[in-house]
Coordinates of C-alpha atoms in Angstrom, one line a residue:
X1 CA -42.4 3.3 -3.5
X2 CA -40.5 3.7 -0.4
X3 CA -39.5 0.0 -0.3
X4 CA -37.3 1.2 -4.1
X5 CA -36.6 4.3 -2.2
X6 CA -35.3 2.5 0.9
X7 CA -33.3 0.1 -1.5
X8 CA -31.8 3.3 -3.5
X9 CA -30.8 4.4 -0.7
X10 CA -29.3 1.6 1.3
X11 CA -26.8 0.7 -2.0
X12 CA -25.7 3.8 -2.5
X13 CA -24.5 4.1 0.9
X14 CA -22.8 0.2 0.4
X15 CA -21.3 1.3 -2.2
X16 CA -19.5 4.6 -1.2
X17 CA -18.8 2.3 2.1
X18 CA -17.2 -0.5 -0.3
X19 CA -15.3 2.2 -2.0
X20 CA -14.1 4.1 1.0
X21 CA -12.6 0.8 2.1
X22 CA -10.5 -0.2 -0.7
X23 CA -9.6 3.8 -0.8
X24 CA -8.0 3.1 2.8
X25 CA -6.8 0.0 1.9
X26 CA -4.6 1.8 -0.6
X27 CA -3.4 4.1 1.5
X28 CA -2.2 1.9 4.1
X29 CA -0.4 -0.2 1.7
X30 CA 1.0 2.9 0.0
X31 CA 1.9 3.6 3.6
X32 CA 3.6 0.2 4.3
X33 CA 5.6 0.9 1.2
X34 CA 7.3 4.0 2.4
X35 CA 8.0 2.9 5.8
X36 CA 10.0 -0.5 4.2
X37 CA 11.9 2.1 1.9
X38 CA 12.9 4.4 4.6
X39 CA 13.8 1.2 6.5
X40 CA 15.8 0.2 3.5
X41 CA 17.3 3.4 3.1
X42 CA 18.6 3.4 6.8
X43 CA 20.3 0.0 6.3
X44 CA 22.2 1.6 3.6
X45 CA 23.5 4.2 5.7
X46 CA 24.1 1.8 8.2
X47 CA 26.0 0.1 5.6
X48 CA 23.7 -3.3 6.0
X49 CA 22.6 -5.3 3.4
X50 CA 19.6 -4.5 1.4
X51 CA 16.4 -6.7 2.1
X52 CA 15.3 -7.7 -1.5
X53 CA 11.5 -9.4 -0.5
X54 CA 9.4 -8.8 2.5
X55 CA 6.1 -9.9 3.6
X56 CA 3.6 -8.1 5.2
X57 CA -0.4 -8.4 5.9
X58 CA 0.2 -11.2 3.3
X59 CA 1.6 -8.6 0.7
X60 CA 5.1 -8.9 -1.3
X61 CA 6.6 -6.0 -1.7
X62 CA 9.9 -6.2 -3.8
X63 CA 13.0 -3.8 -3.0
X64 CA 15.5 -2.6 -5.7
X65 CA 18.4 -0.8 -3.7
X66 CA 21.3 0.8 -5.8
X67 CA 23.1 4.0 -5.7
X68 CA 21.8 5.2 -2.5
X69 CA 18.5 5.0 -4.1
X70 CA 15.3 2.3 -3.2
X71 CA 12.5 1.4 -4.7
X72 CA 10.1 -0.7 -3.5
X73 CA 7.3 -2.6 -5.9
X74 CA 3.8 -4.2 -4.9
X75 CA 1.1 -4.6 -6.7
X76 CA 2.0 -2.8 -9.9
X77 CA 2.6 0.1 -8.0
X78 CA 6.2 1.6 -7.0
X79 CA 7.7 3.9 -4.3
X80 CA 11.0 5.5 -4.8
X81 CA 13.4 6.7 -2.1

């Protein structure tokens, strides 16, 4: 009985652990995403070329500039400036 309850126990806790990690996972590559757009955005100002692929953390993340406007793609997700 306490050997189930033990085992109940410790996956829960793995599990909200796994998920808490992919969670902040997310978030930093959400975060990646919006600092390469502002970046973007400032080379636009600066009147510099648009970077069109950069790699980070062994991530692609694909950049659209046109109008004043960027967006930036990785793993079907977006972030528009």
């Amino acid at each position: 009985m306490t050997l189930s309850l033990f085992s109940g126990i410790f996956l829960s806790i793995n599990q909200w652990t796994s998920y808490q990690r992919k969670s902040a996972v997310e978030i930093y590559q959400h975060y990646q995403a919006l600092q390469i757009a502002e970046n973007q955005k400032q080379r636009l100002f600066l009147k510099l070329a648009c970077q069109h692929r950069i790699i980070q953390n062994d991530l692609t993340f694909t950049i659209q500039c046109a109008n004043k406007k960027v967006k930036v793609q990785y793993l079907n997700r977006e972030v528009s400036l």
